[in-house]
mmCIF file of C-alpha atoms in Angstrom:
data_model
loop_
_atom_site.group_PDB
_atom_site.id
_atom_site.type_symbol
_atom_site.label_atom_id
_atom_site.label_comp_id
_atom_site.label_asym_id
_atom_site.label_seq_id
_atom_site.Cartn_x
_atom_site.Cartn_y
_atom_site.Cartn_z
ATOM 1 C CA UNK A 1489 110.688 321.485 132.696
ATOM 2 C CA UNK A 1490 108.828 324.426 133.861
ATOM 3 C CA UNK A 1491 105.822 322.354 135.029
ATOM 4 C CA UNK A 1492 108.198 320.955 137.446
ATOM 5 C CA UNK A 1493 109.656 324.413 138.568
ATOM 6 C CA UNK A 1494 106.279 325.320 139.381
ATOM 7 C CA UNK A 1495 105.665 322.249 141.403
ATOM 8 C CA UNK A 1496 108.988 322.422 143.344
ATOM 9 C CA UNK A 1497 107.504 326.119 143.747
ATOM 10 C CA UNK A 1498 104.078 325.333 144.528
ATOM 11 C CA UNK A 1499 105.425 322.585 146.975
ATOM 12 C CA UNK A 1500 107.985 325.214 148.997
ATOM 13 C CA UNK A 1501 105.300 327.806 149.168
ATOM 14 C CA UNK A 1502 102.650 325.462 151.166
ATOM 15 C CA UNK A 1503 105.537 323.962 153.218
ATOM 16 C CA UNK A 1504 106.316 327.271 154.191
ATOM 17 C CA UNK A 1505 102.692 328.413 154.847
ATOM 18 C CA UNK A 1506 102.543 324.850 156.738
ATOM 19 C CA UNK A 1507 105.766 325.888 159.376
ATOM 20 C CA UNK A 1508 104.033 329.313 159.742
ATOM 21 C CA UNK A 1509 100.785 327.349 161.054
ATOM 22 C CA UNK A 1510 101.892 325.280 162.337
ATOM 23 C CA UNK A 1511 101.794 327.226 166.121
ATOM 24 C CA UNK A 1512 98.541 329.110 165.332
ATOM 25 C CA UNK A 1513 96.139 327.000 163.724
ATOM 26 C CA UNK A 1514 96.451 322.665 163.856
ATOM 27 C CA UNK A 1515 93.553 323.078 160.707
ATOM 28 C CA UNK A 1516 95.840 325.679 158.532
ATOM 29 C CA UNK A 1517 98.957 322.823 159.361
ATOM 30 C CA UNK A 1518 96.634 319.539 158.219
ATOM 31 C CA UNK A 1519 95.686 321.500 155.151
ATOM 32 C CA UNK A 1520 98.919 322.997 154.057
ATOM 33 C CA UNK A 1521 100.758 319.774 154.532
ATOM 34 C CA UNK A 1522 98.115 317.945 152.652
ATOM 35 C CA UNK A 1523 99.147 320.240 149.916
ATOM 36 C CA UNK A 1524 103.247 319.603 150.427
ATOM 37 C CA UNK A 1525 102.225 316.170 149.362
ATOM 38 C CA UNK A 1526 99.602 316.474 147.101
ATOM 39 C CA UNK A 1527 100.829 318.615 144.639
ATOM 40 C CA UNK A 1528 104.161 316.175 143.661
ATOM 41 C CA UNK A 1529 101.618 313.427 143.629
ATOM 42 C CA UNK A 1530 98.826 314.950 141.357
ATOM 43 C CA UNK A 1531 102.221 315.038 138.755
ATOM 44 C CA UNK A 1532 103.281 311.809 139.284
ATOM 45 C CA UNK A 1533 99.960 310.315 139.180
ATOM 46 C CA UNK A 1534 99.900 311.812 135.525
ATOM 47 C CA UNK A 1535 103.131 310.904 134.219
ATOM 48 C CA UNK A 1536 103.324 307.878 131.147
ATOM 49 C CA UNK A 1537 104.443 304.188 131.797
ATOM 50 C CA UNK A 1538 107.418 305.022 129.540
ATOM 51 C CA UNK A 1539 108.742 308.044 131.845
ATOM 52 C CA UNK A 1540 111.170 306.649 134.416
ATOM 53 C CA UNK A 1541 113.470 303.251 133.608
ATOM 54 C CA UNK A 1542 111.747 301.268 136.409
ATOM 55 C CA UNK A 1543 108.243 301.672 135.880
ATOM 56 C CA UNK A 1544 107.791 298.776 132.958
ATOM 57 C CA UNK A 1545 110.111 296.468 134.877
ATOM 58 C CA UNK A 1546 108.393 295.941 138.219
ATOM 59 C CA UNK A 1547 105.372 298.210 138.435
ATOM 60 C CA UNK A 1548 103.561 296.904 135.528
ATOM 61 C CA UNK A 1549 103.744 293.565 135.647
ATOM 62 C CA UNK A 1550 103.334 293.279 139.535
ATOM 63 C CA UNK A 1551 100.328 295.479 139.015
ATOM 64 C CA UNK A 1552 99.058 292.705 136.272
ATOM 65 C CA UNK A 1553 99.776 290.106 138.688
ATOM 66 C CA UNK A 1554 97.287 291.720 141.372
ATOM 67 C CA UNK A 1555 94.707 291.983 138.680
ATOM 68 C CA UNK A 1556 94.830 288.477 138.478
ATOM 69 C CA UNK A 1557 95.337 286.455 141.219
ATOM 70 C CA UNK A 1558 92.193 285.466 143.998
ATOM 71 C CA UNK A 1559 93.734 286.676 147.147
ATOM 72 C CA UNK A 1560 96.812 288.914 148.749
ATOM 73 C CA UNK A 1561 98.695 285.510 149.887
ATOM 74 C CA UNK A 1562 98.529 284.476 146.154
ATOM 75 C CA UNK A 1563 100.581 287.457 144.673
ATOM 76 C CA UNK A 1564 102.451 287.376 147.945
ATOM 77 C CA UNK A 1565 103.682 283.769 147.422
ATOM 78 C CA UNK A 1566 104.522 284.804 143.177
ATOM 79 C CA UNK A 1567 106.799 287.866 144.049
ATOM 80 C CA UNK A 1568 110.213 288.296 145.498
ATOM 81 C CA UNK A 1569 109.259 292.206 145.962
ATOM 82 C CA UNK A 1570 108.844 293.655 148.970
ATOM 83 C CA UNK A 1571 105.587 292.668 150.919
ATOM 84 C CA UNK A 1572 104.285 296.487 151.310
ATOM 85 C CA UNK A 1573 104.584 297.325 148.203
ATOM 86 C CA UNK A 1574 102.963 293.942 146.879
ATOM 87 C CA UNK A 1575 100.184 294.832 149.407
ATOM 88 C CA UNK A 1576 99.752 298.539 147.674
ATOM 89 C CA UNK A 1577 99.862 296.954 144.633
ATOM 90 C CA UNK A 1578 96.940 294.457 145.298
ATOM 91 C CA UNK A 1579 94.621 297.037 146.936
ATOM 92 C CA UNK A 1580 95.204 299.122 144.041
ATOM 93 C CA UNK A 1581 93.832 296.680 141.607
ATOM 94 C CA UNK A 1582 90.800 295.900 143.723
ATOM 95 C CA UNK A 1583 90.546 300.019 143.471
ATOM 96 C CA UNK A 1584 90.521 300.120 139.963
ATOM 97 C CA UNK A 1585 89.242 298.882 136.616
#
């Protein structure tokens, strides 16, 4: 619980330093807004299949199913999911082991 206080914190303090930049330096604003979203990100991307109810019903298998398959139109013509997030899902598995 209190690593997500200090996100929620961490995230508020660089949105703030992001609105205060956002007049005096276009650099400062890129940066600090990188940080608004990188920061809830970095703790998602480290979370466990078994945290959220979703993740084993759709995310897994979907990402198996990019894994597998020879091209994009392939897993596009196996899934009723939304295109976009097929698409994410494929170029992820080219990304990755």
């Amino acid at each position: 619980m209190v690593l997500y206080i200090i996100v929620i914190l961490l995230t508020t303090f660089f949105s703030f330093l992001a609105q205060k930049a956002i007049n005096r330096s276009k650099a400062l604003f890129v940066l600090f807004s990188f940080f608004v979203l990188f920061v809830p990100s970095l703790l998602a991307s480290f979370r466990d299949l078994s945290v959220g109810s979703d993740v084993m019903v759709y995310e897994y298998y979907i990402f198996q199913d990019a894994r597998s398959v020879p091209s994009l139109a392939d897993l596009l013509s196996l899934s009723r999911l939304e295109p976009f997030f097929v698409f994410i899902n494929y170029i992820s598995s080219r990304l990755s082991d």
